[in-house]
Short mmCIF file of C-alpha atoms and ligand atoms in Angstrom, two decimals:
data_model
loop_
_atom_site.label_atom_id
_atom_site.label_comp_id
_atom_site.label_asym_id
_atom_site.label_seq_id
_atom_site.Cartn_x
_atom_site.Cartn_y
_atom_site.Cartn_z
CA UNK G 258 66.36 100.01 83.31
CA UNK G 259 63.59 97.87 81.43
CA UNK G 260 66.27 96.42 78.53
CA UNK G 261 69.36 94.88 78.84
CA UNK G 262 72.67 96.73 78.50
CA UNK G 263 74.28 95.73 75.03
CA UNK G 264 77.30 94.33 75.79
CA UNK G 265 80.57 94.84 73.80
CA UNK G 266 81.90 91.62 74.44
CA UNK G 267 78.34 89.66 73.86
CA UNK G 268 80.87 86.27 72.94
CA UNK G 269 83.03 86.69 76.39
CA UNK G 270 81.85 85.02 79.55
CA UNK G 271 83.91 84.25 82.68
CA UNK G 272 87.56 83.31 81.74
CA UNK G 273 88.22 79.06 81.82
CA UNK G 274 90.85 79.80 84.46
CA UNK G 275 88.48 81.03 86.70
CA UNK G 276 85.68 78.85 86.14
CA UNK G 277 88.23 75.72 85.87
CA UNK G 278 89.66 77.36 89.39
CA UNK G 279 85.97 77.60 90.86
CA UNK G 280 85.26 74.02 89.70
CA UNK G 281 88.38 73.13 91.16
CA UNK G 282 87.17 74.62 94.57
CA UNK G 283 84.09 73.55 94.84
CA UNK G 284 85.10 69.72 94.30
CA UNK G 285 87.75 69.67 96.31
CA UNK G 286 90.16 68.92 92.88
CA UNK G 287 93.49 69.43 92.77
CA UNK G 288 93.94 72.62 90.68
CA UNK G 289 96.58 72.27 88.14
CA UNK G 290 94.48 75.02 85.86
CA UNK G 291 95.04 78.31 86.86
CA UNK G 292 98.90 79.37 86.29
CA UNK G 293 99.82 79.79 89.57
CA UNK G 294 102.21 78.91 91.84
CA UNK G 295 101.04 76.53 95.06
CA UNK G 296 104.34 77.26 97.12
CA UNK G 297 105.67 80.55 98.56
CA UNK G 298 107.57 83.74 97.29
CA UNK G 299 111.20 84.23 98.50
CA UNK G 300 111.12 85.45 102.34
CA UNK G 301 113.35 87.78 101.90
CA UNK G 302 111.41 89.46 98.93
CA UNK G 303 108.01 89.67 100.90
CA UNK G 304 110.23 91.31 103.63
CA UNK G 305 111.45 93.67 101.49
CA UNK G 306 107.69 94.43 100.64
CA UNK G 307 106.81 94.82 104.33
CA UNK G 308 110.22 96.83 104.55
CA UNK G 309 109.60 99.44 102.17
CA UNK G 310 105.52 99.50 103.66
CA UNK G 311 107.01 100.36 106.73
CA UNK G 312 109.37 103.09 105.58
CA UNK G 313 106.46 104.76 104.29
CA UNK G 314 106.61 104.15 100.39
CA UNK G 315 102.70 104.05 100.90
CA UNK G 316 101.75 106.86 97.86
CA UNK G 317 101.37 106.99 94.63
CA UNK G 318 104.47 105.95 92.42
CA UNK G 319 105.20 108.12 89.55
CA UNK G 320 102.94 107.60 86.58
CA UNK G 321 105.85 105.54 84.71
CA UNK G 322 107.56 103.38 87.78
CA UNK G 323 110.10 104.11 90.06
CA UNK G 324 113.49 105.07 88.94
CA UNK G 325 115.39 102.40 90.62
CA UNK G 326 112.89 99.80 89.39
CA UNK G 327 113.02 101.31 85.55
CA UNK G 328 117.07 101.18 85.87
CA UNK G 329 117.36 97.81 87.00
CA UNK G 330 114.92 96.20 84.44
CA UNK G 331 117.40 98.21 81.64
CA UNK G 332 120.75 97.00 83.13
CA UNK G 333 118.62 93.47 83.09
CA UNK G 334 117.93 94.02 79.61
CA UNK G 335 121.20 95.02 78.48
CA UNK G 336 122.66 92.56 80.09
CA UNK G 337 120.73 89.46 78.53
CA UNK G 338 119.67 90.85 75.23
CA UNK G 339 122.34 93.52 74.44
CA UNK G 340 118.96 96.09 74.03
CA UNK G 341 119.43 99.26 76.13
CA UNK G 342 116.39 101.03 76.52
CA UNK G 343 116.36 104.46 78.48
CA UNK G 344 114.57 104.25 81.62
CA UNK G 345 113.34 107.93 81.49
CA UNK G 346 111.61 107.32 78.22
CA UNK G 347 112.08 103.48 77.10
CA UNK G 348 110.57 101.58 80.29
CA UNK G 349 107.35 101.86 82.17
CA UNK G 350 105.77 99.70 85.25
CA UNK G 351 102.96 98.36 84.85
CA UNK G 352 100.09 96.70 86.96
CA UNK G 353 100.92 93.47 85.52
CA UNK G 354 101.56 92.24 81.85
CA UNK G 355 97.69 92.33 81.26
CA UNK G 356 97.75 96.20 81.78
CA UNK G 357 100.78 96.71 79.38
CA UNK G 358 99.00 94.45 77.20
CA UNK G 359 96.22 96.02 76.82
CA UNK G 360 97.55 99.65 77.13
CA UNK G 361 99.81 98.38 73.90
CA UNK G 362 96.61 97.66 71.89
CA UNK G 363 94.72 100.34 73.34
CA UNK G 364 97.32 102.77 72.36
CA UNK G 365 97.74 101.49 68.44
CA UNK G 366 94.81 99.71 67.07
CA UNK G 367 91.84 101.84 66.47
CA UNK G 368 88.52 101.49 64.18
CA UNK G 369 88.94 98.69 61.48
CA UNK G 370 92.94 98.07 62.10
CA UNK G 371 93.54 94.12 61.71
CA UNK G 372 95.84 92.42 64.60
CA UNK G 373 97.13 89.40 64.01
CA UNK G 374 97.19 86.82 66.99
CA UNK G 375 99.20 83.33 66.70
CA UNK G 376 96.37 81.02 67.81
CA UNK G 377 96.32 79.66 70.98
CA UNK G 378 96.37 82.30 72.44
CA UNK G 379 96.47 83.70 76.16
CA UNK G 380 92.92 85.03 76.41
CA UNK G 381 93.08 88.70 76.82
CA UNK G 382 94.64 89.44 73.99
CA UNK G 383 91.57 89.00 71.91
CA UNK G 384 88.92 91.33 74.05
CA UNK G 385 91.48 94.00 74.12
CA UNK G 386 91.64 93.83 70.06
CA UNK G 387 87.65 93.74 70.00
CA UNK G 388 86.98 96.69 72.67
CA UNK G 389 89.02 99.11 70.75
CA UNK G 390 87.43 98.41 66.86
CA UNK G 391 89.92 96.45 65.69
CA UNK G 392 89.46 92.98 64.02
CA UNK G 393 91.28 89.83 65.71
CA UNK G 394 92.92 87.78 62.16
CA UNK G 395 93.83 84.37 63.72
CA UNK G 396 96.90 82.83 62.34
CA UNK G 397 96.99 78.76 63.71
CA UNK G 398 100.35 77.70 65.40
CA UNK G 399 101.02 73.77 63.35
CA UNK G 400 100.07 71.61 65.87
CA UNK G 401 101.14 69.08 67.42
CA UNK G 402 104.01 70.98 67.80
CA UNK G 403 102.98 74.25 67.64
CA UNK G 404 105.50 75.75 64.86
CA UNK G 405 105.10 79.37 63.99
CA UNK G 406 102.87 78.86 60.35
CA UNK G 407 105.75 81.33 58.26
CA UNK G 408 103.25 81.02 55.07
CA UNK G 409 100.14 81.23 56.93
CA UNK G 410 101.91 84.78 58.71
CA UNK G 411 102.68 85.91 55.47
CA UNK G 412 99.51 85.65 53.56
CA UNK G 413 97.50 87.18 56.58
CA UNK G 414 99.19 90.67 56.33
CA UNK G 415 96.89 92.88 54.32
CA UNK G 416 97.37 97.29 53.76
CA UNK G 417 94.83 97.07 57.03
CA UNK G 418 97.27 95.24 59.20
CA UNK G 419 98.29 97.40 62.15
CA UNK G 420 99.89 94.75 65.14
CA UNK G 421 101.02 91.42 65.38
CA UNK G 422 100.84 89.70 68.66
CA UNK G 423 103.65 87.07 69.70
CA UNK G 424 104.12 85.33 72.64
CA UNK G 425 107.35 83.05 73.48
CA UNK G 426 107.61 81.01 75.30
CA UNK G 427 104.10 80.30 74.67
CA UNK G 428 101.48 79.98 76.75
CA UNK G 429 99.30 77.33 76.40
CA UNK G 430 101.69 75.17 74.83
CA UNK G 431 105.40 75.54 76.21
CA UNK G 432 106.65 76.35 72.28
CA UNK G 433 109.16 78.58 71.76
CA UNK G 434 110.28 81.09 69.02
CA UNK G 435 113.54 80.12 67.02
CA UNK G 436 116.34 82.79 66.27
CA UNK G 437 115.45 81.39 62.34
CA UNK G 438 111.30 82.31 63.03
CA UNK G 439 112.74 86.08 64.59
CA UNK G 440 115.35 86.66 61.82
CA UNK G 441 112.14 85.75 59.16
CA UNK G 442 109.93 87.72 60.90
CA UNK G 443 112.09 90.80 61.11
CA UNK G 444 112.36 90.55 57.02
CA UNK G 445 108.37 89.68 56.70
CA UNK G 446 108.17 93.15 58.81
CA UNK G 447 110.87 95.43 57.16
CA UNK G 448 109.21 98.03 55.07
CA UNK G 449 106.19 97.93 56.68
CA UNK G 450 104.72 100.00 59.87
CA UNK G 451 103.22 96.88 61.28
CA UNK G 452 104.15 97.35 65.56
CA UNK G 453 104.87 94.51 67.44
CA UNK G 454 103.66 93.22 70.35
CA UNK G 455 105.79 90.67 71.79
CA UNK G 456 104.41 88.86 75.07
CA UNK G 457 107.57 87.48 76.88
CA UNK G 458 106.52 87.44 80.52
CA UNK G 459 108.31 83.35 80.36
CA UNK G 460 111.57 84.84 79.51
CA UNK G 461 112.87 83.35 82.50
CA UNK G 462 111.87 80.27 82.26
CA UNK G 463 113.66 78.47 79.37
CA UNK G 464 114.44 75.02 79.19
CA UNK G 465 115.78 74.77 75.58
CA UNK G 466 118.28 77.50 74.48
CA UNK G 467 118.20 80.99 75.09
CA UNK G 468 114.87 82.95 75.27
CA UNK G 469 115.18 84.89 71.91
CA UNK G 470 113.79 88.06 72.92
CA UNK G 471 112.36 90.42 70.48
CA UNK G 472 115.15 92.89 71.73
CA UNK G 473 117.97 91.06 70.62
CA UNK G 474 116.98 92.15 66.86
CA UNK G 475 117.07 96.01 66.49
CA UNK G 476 115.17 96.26 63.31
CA UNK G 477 112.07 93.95 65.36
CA UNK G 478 112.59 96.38 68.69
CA UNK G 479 112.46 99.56 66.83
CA UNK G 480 108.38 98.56 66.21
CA UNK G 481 108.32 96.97 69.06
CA UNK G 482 106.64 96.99 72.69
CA UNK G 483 108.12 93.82 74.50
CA UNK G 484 106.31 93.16 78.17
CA UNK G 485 107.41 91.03 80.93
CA UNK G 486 105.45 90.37 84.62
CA UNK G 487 107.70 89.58 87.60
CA UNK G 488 104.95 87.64 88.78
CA UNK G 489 105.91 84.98 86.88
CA UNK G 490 109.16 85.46 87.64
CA UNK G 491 109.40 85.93 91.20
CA UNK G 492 106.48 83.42 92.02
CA UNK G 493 104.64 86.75 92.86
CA UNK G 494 101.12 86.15 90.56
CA UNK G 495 99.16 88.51 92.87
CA UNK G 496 100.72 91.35 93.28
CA UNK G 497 100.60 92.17 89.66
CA UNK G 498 103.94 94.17 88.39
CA UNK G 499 105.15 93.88 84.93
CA UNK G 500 106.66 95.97 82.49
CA UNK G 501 107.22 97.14 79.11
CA UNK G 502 109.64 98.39 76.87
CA UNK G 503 109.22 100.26 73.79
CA UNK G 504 111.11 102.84 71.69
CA UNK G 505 110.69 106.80 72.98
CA UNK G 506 108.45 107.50 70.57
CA UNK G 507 105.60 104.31 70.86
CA UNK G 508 106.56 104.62 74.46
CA UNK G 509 104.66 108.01 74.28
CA UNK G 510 101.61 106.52 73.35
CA UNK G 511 101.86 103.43 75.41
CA UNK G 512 102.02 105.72 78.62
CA UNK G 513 99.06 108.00 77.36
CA UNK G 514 96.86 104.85 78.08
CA UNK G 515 98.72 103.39 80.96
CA UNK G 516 98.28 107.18 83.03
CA UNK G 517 94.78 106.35 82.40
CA UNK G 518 94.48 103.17 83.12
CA UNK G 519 95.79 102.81 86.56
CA UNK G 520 97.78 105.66 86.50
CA UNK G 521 100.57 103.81 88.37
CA UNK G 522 101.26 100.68 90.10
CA UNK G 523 101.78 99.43 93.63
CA UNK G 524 104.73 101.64 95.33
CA UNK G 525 106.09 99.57 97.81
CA UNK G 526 105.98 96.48 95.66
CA UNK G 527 108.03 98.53 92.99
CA UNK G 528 110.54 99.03 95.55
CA UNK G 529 110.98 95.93 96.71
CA UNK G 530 111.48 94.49 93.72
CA UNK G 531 113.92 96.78 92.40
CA UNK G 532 116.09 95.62 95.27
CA UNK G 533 115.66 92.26 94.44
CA UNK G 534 116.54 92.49 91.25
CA UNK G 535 120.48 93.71 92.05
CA UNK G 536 121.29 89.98 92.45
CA UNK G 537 120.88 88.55 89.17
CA UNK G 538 120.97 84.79 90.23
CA UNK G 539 117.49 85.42 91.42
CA UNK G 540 116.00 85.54 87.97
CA UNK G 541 118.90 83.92 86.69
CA UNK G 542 117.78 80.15 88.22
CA UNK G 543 114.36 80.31 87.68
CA UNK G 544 115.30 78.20 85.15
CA UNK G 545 116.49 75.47 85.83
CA UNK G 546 114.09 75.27 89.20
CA UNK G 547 111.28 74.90 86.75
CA UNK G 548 113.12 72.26 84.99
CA UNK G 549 113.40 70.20 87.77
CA UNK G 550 109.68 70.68 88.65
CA UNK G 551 108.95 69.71 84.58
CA UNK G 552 111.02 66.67 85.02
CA UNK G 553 109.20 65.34 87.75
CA UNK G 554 105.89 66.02 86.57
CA UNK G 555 106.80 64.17 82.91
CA UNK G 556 108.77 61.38 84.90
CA UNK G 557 105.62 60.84 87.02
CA UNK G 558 103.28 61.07 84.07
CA UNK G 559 104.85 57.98 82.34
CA UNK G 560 102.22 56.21 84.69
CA UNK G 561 99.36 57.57 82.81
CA UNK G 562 97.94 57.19 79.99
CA UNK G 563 98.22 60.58 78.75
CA UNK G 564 100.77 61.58 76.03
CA UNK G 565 103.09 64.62 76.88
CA UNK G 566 103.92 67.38 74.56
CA UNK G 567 107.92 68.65 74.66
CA UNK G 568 107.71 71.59 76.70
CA UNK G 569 110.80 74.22 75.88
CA UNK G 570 109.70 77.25 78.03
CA UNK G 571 106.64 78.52 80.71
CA UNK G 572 105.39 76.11 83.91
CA UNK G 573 103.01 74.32 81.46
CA UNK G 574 102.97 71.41 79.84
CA UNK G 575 100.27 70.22 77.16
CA UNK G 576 99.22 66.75 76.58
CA UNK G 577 97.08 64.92 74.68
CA UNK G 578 94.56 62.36 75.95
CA UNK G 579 93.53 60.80 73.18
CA UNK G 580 94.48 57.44 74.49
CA UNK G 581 91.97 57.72 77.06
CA UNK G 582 88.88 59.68 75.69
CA UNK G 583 87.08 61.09 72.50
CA UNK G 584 85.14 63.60 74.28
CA UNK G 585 85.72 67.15 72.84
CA UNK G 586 88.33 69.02 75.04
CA UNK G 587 85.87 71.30 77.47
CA UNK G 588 83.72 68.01 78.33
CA UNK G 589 86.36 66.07 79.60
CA UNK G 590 88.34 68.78 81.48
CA UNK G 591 84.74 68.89 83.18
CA UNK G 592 84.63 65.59 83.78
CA UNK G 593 88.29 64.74 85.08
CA UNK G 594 87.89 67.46 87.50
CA UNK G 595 84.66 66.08 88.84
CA UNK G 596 84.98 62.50 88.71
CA UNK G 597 88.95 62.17 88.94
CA UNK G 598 89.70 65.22 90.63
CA UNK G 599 92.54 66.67 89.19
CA UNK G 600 91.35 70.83 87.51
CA UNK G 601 93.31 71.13 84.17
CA UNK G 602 92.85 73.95 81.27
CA UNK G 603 91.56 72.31 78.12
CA UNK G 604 93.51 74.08 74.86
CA UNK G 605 90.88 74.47 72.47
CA UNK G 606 89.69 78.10 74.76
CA UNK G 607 92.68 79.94 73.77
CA UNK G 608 91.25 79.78 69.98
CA UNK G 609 88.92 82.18 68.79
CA UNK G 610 86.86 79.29 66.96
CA UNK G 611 87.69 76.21 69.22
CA UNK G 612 89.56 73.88 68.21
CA UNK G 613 89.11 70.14 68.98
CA UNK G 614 92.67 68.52 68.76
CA UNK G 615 92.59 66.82 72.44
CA UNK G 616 94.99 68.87 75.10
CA UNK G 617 95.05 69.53 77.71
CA UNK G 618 97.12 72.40 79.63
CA UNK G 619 98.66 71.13 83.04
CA UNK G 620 100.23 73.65 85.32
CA UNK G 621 103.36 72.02 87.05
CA UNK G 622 104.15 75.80 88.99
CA UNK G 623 103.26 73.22 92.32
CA UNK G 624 104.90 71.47 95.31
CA UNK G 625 106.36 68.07 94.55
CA UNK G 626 103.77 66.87 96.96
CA UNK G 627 100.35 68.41 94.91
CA UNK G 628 101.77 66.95 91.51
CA UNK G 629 102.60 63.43 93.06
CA UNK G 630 99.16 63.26 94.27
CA UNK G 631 97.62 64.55 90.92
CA UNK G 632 99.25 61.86 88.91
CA UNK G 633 98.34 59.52 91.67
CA UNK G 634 94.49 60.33 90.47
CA UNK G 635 95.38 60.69 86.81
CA UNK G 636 97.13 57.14 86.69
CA UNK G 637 93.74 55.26 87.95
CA UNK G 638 92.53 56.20 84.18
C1 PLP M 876 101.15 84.61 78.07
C2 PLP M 876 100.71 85.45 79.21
N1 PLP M 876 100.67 86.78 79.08
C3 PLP M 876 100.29 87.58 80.08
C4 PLP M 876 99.89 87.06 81.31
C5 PLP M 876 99.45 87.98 82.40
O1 PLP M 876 100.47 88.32 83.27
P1 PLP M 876 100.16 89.18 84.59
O2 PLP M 876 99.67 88.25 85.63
O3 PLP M 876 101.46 89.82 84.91
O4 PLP M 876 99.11 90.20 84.22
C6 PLP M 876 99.90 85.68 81.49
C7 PLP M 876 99.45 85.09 82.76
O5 PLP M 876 99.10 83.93 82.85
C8 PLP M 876 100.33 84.85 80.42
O6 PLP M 876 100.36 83.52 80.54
#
């Protein structure tokens, strides 16, 4: 070919957590970017993996997720949000949040349909708007605190508005939804046929209150598709199994793109989790694990000069560095991974237009041992 392909993302590139990882790599930084876990999964759930390999679940799982899998996450779901959805027609597996994600937008938002995103935002939510014809309308979160912006909500919903995107706890900036910002919402959404997409793959890990799911208010569920991931549940980024919930009939359409899509996801894996998931406590202290692991990461911070954010919810915590530097977010990440050697997300990517309020995003999802020696380099600032 003699001209280059037009693209349909010409504004995308690489995503920051990969090129913050890369960075990372290549000078030797310790990577508190990309939101991963540095310890293990539970032995006995990789086990189970290997167990179920070995028994020959090896095929293809059924276009929607295994039974057992799809009846554990409802008993899960009754269980901590009094919702009940029917896992024949209420529940499919997906090959991680991302997938449901996108198979939600893909499946409701078509030429010209606005979707509202609370910005910042967890990146792929915005491409997956764009690639199907619909236009991303950016609503700001208030900073410093990140409060949902009730008036700015309000006066962004126009006859075009087809989705609103919600995330909680939030990703990049630990906030979390209040029962009073669901009970408005669900009023700001009644007598409209605005769906829902409500990102809660954090809603185990909760350090202030309960996680108020989307599912514990019927008249937001009935428009809504909720997704989870169990890899940031289960410590299990890479193997890539979420979920999502959504009444029979959006359900329909959700699985029209997910058959698609990939079809299905990983058999064994499905298995293995379903198993895991009959003892409760396993999801149930994930927790208050990551609040110890917040703890010590804001405990050792007080060395630094850096100035934390309160983080209610996820394995990341924001903070501002304003003390130390006026360089614009990107330029400094840069630098403190180069010169200081410590990889960090800087906030202002999850906007559409960036932002320059000083934050960074630290990942604390790390041994004891790789945040003591981060903070060790941070505190020479
Ligand atoms: C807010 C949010 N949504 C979705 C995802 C993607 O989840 P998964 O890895 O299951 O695709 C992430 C991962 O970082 C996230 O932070």
């Amino acid at each position: 070919m003699n001209q280059a392909v037009p693209s349909k993302l010409p504004h995308i590139g690489t995503t920051i957590f990969t090129v913050m990882s890369a960075l990372a790599a290549e000078c030797g930084a310790i990577n508190l970017s990309q939101g991963f876990p540095d310890f293990g999964t539970d032995e006995h759930l990789a086990a189970l993996a290997y167990a179920y390999m070995k028994k020959g679940m090896n095929q293809y799982a059924p276009m929607p997720g295994i039974m057992p899998l799809r009846e554990r996450i409802a008993a899960k779901t009754e269980a901590l949000y009094g919702y009940s959805p029917h896992p024949e027609t209420e529940i499919t597996i997906t090959s991680g949040a991302t997938e449901a994600l996108y198979a939600a937008i893909a499946a409701f938002v078509t030429q010209g349909d606005e979707v509202i995103v609370l910005e910042p935002c967890y990146d792929s939510y915005m491409p997956a708007i764009e690639l199907n014809g619909g236009k991303v309308i950016g609503v700001p979160l208030i900073a410093p605190h990140f409060e949902l912006n009730r008036v700015a909500l309000a006066a962004a919903i126009t006859p075009c508005t087809r989705a609103i995107i919600i995330n909680s706890p939030h990703n990049p900036t630990g906030a979390i939804m209040s029962q009073a910002d669901m009970l408005w919402l669900e009023n700001l959404l009644s007598n409209t046929d605005i769906i829902l997409i409500s990102d809660e793959v954090y809603e185990h890990i909760i350090f202030a209150g309960t996680h108020e799911s989307v599912l514990k208010y019927p008249r937001l569920a009935e428009r809504s598709v909720v997704i989870s991931s169990f890899g940031k549940t289960f410590h299990i980024t890479g193997w890539k199994v979420g979920y999502a919930i959504a009444p029979a009939p959006l359900m329909r359409e959700f699985r029209k793109v997910h058959q698609f899509l990939t079809f299905s996801t990983a058999t064994p894996l499905q298995y293995a989790i379903a198993e895991y998931l009959q003892q409760p406590e396993r999801y149930l202290e994930v927790s208050s694990f990551y609040k110890q692991k917040r703890d010590t990461f804001c405990q050792l911070m007080q060395a630094t000069r850096f100035s934390l954010m309160p983080c209610k919810g996820t394995y990341f915590q924001l903070a501002n560095y304003s003390a130390i530097s006026s360089e614009p977010d990107t330029t400094f990440a840069i630098w403190l991974t180069k010169e200081i050697g410590v990889a960090t997300v800087p906030v202002s990517v999850f906007y559409r237009l960036p932002k320059q309020e000083h934050f960074l995003r630290f990942c604390f999802a790390k041994t004891d041992e790789t945040l003591e020696r981060a903070v060790e380099r941070l505190a020479k600032l």
